[in-house]
Short mmCIF file of C-alpha atoms and ligand atoms in Angstrom, two decimals:
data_model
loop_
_atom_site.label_atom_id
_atom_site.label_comp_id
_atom_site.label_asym_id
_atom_site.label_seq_id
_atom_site.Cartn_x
_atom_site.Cartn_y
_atom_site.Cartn_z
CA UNK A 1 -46.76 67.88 -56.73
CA UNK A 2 -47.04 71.43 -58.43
CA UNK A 3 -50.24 71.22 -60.28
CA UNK A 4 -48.78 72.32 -63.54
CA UNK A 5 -46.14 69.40 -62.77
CA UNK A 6 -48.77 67.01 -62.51
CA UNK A 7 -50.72 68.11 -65.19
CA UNK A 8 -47.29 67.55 -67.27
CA UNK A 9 -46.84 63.74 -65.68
CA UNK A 10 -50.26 62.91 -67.01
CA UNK A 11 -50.46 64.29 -70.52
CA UNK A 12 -46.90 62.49 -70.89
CA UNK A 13 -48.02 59.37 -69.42
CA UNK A 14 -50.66 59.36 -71.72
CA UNK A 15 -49.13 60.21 -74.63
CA UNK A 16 -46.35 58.05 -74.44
CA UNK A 17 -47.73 54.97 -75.89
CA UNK A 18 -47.89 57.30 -79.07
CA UNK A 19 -44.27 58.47 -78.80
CA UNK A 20 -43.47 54.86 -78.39
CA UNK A 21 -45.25 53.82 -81.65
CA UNK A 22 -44.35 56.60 -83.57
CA UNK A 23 -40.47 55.71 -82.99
CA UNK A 24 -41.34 52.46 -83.36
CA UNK A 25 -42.68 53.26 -87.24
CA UNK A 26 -39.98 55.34 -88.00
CA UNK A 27 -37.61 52.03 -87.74
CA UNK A 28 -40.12 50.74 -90.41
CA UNK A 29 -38.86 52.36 -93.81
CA UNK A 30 -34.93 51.82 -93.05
CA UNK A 31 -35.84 47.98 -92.27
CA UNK A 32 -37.47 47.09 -95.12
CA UNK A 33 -34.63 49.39 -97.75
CA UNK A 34 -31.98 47.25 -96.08
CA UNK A 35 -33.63 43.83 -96.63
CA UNK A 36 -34.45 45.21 -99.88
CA UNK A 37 -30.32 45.75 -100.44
CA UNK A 38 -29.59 42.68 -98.87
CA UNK A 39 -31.76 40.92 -101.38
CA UNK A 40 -33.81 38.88 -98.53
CA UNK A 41 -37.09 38.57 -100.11
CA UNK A 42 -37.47 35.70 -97.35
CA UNK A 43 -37.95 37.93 -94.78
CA UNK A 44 -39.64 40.49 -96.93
CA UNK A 45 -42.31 38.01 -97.69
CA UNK A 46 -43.30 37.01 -94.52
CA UNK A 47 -44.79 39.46 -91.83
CA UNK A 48 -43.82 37.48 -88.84
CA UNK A 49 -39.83 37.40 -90.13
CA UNK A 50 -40.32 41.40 -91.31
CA UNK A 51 -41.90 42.37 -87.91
CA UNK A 52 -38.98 40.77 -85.79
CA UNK A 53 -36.57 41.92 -87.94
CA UNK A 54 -38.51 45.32 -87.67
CA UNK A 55 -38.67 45.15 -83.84
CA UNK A 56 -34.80 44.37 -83.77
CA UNK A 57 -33.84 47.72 -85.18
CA UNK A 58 -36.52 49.70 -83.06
CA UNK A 59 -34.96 47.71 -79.61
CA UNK A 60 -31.51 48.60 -80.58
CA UNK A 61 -32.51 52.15 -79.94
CA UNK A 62 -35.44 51.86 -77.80
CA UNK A 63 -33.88 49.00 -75.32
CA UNK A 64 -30.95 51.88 -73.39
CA UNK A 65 -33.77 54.17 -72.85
CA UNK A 66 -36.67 51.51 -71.81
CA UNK A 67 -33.55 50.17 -69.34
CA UNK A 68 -32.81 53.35 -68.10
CA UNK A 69 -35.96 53.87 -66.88
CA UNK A 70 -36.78 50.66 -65.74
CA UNK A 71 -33.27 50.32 -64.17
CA UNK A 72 -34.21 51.86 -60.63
CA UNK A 73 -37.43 49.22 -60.20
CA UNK A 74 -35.10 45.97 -61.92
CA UNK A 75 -31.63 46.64 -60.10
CA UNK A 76 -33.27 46.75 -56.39
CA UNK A 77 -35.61 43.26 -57.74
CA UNK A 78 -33.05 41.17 -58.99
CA UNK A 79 -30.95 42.25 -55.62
CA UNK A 80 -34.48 40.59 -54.21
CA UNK A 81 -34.82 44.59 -52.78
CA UNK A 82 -38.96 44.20 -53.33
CA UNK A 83 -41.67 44.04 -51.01
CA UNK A 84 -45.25 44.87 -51.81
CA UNK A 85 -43.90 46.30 -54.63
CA UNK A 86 -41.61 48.86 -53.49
CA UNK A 87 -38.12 48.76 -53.17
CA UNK A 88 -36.55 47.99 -49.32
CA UNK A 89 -32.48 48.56 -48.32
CA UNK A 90 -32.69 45.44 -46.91
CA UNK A 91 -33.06 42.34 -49.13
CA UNK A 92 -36.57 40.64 -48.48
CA UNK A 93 -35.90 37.74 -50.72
CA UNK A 94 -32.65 35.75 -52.17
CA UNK A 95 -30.82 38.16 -54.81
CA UNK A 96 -30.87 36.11 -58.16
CA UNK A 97 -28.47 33.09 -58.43
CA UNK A 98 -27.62 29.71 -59.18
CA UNK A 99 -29.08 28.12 -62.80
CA UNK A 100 -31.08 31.14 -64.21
CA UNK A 101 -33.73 31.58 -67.25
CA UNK A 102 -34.22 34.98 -68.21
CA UNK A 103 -37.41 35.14 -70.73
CA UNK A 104 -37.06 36.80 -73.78
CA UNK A 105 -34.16 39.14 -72.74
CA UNK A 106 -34.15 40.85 -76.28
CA UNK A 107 -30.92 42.61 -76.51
CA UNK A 108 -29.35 41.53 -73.38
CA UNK A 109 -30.27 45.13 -71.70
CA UNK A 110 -30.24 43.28 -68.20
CA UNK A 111 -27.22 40.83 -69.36
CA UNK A 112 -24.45 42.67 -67.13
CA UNK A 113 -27.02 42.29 -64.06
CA UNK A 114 -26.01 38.76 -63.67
CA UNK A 115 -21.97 38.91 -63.84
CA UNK A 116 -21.59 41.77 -61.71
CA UNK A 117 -17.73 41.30 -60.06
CA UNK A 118 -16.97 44.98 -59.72
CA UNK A 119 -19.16 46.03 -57.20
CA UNK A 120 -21.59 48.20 -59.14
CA UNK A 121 -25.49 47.66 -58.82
CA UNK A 122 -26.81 43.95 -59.51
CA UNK A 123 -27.01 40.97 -57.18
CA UNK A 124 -24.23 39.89 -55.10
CA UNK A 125 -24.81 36.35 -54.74
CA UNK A 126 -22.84 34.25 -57.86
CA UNK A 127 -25.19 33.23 -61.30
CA UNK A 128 -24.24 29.72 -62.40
CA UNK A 129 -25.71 29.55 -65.65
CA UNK A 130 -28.25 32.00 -67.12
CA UNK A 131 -30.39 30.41 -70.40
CA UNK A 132 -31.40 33.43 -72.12
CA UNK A 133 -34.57 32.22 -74.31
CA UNK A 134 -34.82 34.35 -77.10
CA UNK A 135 -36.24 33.27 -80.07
CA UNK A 136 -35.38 36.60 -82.35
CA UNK A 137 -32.54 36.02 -84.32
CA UNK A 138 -32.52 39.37 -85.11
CA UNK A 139 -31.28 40.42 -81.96
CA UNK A 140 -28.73 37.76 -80.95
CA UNK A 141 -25.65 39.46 -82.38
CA UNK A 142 -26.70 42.61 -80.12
CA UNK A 143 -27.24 40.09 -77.42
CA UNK A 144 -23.83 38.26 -77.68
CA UNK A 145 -21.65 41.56 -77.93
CA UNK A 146 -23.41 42.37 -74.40
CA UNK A 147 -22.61 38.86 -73.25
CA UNK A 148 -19.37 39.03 -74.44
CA UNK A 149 -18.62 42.74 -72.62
CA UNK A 150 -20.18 41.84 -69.98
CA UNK A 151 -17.91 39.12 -68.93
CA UNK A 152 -20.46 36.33 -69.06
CA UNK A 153 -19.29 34.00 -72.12
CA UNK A 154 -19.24 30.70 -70.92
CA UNK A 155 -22.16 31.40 -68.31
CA UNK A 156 -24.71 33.20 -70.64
CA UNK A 157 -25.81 30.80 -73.01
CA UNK A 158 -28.35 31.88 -75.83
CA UNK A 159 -31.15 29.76 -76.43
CA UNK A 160 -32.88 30.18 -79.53
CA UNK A 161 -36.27 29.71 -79.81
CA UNK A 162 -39.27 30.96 -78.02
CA UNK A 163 -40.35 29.51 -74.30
CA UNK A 164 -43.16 27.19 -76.07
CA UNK A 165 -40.91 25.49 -77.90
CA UNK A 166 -37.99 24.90 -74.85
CA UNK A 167 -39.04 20.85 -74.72
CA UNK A 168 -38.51 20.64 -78.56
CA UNK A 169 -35.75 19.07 -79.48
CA UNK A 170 -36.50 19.48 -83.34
CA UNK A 171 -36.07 23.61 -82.55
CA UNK A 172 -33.03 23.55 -80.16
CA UNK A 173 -30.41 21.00 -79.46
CA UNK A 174 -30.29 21.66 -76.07
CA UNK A 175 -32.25 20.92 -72.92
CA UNK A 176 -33.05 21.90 -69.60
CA UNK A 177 -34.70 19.34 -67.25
CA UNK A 178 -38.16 20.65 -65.55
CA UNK A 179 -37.42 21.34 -61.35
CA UNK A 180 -33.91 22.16 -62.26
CA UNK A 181 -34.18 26.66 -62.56
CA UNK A 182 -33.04 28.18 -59.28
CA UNK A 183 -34.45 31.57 -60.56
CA UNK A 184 -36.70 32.97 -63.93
CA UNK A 185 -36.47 36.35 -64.69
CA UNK A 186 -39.06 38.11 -66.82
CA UNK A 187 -38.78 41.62 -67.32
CA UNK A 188 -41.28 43.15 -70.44
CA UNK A 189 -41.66 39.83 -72.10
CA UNK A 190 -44.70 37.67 -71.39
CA UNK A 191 -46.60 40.90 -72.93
CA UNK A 192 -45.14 38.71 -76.09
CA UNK A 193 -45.09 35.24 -75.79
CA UNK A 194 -48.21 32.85 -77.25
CA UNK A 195 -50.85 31.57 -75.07
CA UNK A 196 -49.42 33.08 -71.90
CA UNK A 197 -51.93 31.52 -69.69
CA UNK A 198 -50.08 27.87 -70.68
CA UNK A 199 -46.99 28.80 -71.39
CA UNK A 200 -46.33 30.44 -67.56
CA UNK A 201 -47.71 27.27 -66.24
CA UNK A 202 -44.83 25.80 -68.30
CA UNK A 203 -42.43 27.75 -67.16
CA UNK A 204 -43.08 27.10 -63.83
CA UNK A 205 -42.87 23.37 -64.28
CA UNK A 206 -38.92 24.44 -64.95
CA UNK A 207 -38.50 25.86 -61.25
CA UNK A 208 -37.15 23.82 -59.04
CA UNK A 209 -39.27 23.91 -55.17
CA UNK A 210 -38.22 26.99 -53.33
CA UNK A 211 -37.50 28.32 -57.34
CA UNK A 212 -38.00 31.90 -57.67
CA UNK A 213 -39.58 34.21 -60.39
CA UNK A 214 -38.60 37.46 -60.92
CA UNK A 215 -41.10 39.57 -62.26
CA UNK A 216 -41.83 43.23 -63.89
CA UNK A 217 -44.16 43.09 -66.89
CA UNK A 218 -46.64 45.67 -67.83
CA UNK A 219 -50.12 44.15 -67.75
CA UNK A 220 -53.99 45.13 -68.27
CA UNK A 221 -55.29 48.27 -66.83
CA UNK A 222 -58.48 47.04 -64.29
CA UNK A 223 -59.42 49.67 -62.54
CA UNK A 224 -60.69 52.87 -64.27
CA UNK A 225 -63.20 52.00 -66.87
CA UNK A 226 -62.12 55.40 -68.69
CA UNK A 227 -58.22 54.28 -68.99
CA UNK A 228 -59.71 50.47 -69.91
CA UNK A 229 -60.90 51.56 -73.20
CA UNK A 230 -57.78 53.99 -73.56
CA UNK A 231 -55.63 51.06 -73.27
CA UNK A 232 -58.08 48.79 -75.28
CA UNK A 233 -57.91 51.58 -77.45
CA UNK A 234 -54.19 52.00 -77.99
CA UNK A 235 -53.88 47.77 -78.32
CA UNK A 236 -55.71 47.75 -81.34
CA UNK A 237 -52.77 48.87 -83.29
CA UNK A 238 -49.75 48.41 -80.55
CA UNK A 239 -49.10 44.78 -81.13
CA UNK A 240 -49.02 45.51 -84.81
CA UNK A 241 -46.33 48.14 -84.34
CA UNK A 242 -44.37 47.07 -81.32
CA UNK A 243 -43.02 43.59 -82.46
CA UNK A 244 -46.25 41.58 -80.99
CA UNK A 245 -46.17 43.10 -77.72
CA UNK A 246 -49.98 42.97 -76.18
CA UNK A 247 -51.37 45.32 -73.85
CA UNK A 248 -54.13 43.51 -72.39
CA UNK A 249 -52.24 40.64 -70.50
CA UNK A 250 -53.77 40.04 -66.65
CA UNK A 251 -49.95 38.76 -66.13
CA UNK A 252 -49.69 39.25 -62.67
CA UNK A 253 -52.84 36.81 -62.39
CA UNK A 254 -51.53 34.16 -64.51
CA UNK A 255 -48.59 33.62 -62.92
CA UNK A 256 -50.23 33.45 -59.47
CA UNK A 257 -52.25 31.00 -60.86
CA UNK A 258 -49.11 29.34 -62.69
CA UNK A 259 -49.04 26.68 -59.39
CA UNK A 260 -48.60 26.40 -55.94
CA UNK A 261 -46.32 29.17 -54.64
CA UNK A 262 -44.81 29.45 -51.03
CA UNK A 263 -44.60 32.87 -51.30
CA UNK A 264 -46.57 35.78 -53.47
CA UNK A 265 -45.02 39.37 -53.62
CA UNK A 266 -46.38 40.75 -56.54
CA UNK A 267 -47.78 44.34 -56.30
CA UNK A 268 -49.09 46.56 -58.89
CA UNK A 269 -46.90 49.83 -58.40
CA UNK A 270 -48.57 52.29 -60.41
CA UNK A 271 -51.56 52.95 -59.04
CA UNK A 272 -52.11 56.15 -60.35
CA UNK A 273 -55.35 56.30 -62.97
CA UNK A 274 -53.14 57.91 -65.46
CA UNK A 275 -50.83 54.82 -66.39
CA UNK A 276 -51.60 53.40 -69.55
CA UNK A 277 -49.12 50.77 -69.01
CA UNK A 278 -49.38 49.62 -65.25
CA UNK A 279 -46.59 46.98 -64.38
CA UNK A 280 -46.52 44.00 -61.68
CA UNK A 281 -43.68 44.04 -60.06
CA UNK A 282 -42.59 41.35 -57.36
CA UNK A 283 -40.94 38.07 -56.83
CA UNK A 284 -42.90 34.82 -56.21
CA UNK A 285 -41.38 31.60 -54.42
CA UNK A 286 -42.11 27.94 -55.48
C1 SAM B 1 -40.19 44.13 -75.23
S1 SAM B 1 -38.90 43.02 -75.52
C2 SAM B 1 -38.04 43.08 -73.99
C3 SAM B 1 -36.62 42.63 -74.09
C4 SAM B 1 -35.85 42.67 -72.77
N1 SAM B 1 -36.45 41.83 -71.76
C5 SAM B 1 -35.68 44.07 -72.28
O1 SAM B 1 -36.22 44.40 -71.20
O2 SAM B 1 -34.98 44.86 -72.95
C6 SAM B 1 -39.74 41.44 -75.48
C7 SAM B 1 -38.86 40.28 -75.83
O3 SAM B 1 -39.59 39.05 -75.71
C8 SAM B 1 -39.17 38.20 -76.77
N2 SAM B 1 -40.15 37.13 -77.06
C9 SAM B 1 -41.17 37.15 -77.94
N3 SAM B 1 -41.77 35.96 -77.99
C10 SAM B 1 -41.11 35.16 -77.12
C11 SAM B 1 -41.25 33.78 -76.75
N4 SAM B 1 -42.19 33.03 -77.30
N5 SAM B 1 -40.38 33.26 -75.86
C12 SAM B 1 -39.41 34.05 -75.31
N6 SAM B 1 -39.25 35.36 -75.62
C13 SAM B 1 -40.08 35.90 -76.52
C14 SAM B 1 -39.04 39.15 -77.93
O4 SAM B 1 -38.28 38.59 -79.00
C15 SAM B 1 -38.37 40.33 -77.27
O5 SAM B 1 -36.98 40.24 -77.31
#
């Protein structure tokens, strides 16, 4: 690379955690005037309710962008096009199918992945069921109109509460049995969820033996002490601003440690110093 070019990648790569919060805040005002209109002092009142319903407006426009960049590492994964964390023609491991769970899926920005009949990008084998566990309610109506153009109504189900709560039958009606998940999909989530370390393991109990996880989450910088405290730096307000999203997850760790796997391709694929938000990127097999 042009040194000018690269000199361009890195001031952007590490200023983009700024850009990212600064859009974020700009969401702020408009959220709170139209709860104000709407005359719901409920979720004016309490920061958890006011920060999803914050995070719901940013992800409406943030989600198309944060997809269309992500979309060249999450097609080729869910096609099970990964190995040591680049992307192969060939398939290394089983596309996606069967009974799926995708973790916090947000908006549904990776809904029309699993109902692909026309061709286009996505994985080839058929999707059963896919339990979408999303516990913002804020979201769901964007959610459902993707479900809904997507073709998936009737396979896409919506379940509405976070992944701690998926055994609580106070929270949800439903149920799904532990062993019984052909495939989870996580894709910029478990930076989000409560007490990741035993919540994973919990997710895991869901997979049924020879289960696989589908994985691209951005996790804790290791490596270069300098861009440690620039990340530790940038969490101390991120999780504040971007809807509880955390920074300092060693995700790719956890979920090696979730159980006993058959097979482990997770890779770090940014291994550049500049990333402020390295991912792991891989697919494990129970
Ligand atoms: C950064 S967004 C990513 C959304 C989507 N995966 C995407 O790529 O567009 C993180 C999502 O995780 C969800 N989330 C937060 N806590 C969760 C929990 N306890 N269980 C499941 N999902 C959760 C959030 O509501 C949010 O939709």
């Amino acid at each position: 690379m042009a040194p000018l070019a690269r000199l361009k990648t890195i001031f952007l790569s590490l200023v983009h955690p700024w850009l990212f919060m600064a859009y974020s805040l700009y969401y702020l005002p408009g959220t709170v005037l139209r709860l104000i209109r709407q005359g719901d002092f409920a979720t004016l009142s309490s920061w958890p309710r006011l920060q999803s319903a914050w995070f719901s407006a940013f992800w409406a426009w943030a989600g198309p962008r944060v997809r269309q960049n992500a979309e060249p590492r999450v097609i080729p994964l869910l096609e099970g096009r990964v190995q040591g964390g680049r992307q192969v023609q060939s398939p290394a491991h089983p596309p996606v199918s069967g009974i799926v769970a995708e973790v916090g899926p947000g908006s549904g920005m990776w809904v029309d992945l699993f109902r692909r009949r026309d061709g286009g990008a996505g994985p080839a084998e058929s999707v059963e069921r896919v339990y979408g566990i999303e516990p913002n309610v804020g979201v769901h109506t964007e959610l459902r109109k993707r479900i809904k153009d997507s073709g998936s109504e009737g396979v896409y189900e919506i379940v509405p509460v976070g992944i701690e709560s998926l055994a609580d039958s106070s929270k949800w009606a439903g149920k799904i049995e532990k062993e019984s998940v052909d495939c989870i999909v996580s894709i910029l989530c478990l930076c989000s969820i409560p007490e990741p370390e035993k919540n994973i393991k919990e997710l895991y109990g869901y997979l049924k033996k020879g289960g696989r996880w589908y994985v691209y989450e951005h996790v804790k910088i290791d490596r270069f002490p300098g861009m440690r405290l620039y990340q530790a730096l940038i969490n101390l307000i991120w999780p504040l601003i971007i809807g509880g999203c955390r920074l300092d997850r060693r995700t790719g760790r956890m979920l090696v440690e979730a159980g006993p796997w058959e097979n482990i391709d997770l890779e770090q694929p940014d291994v550049q110093w500049y990333h402020s938000l390295p991912h792991v990127y891989g697919i494990l097999t129970k």
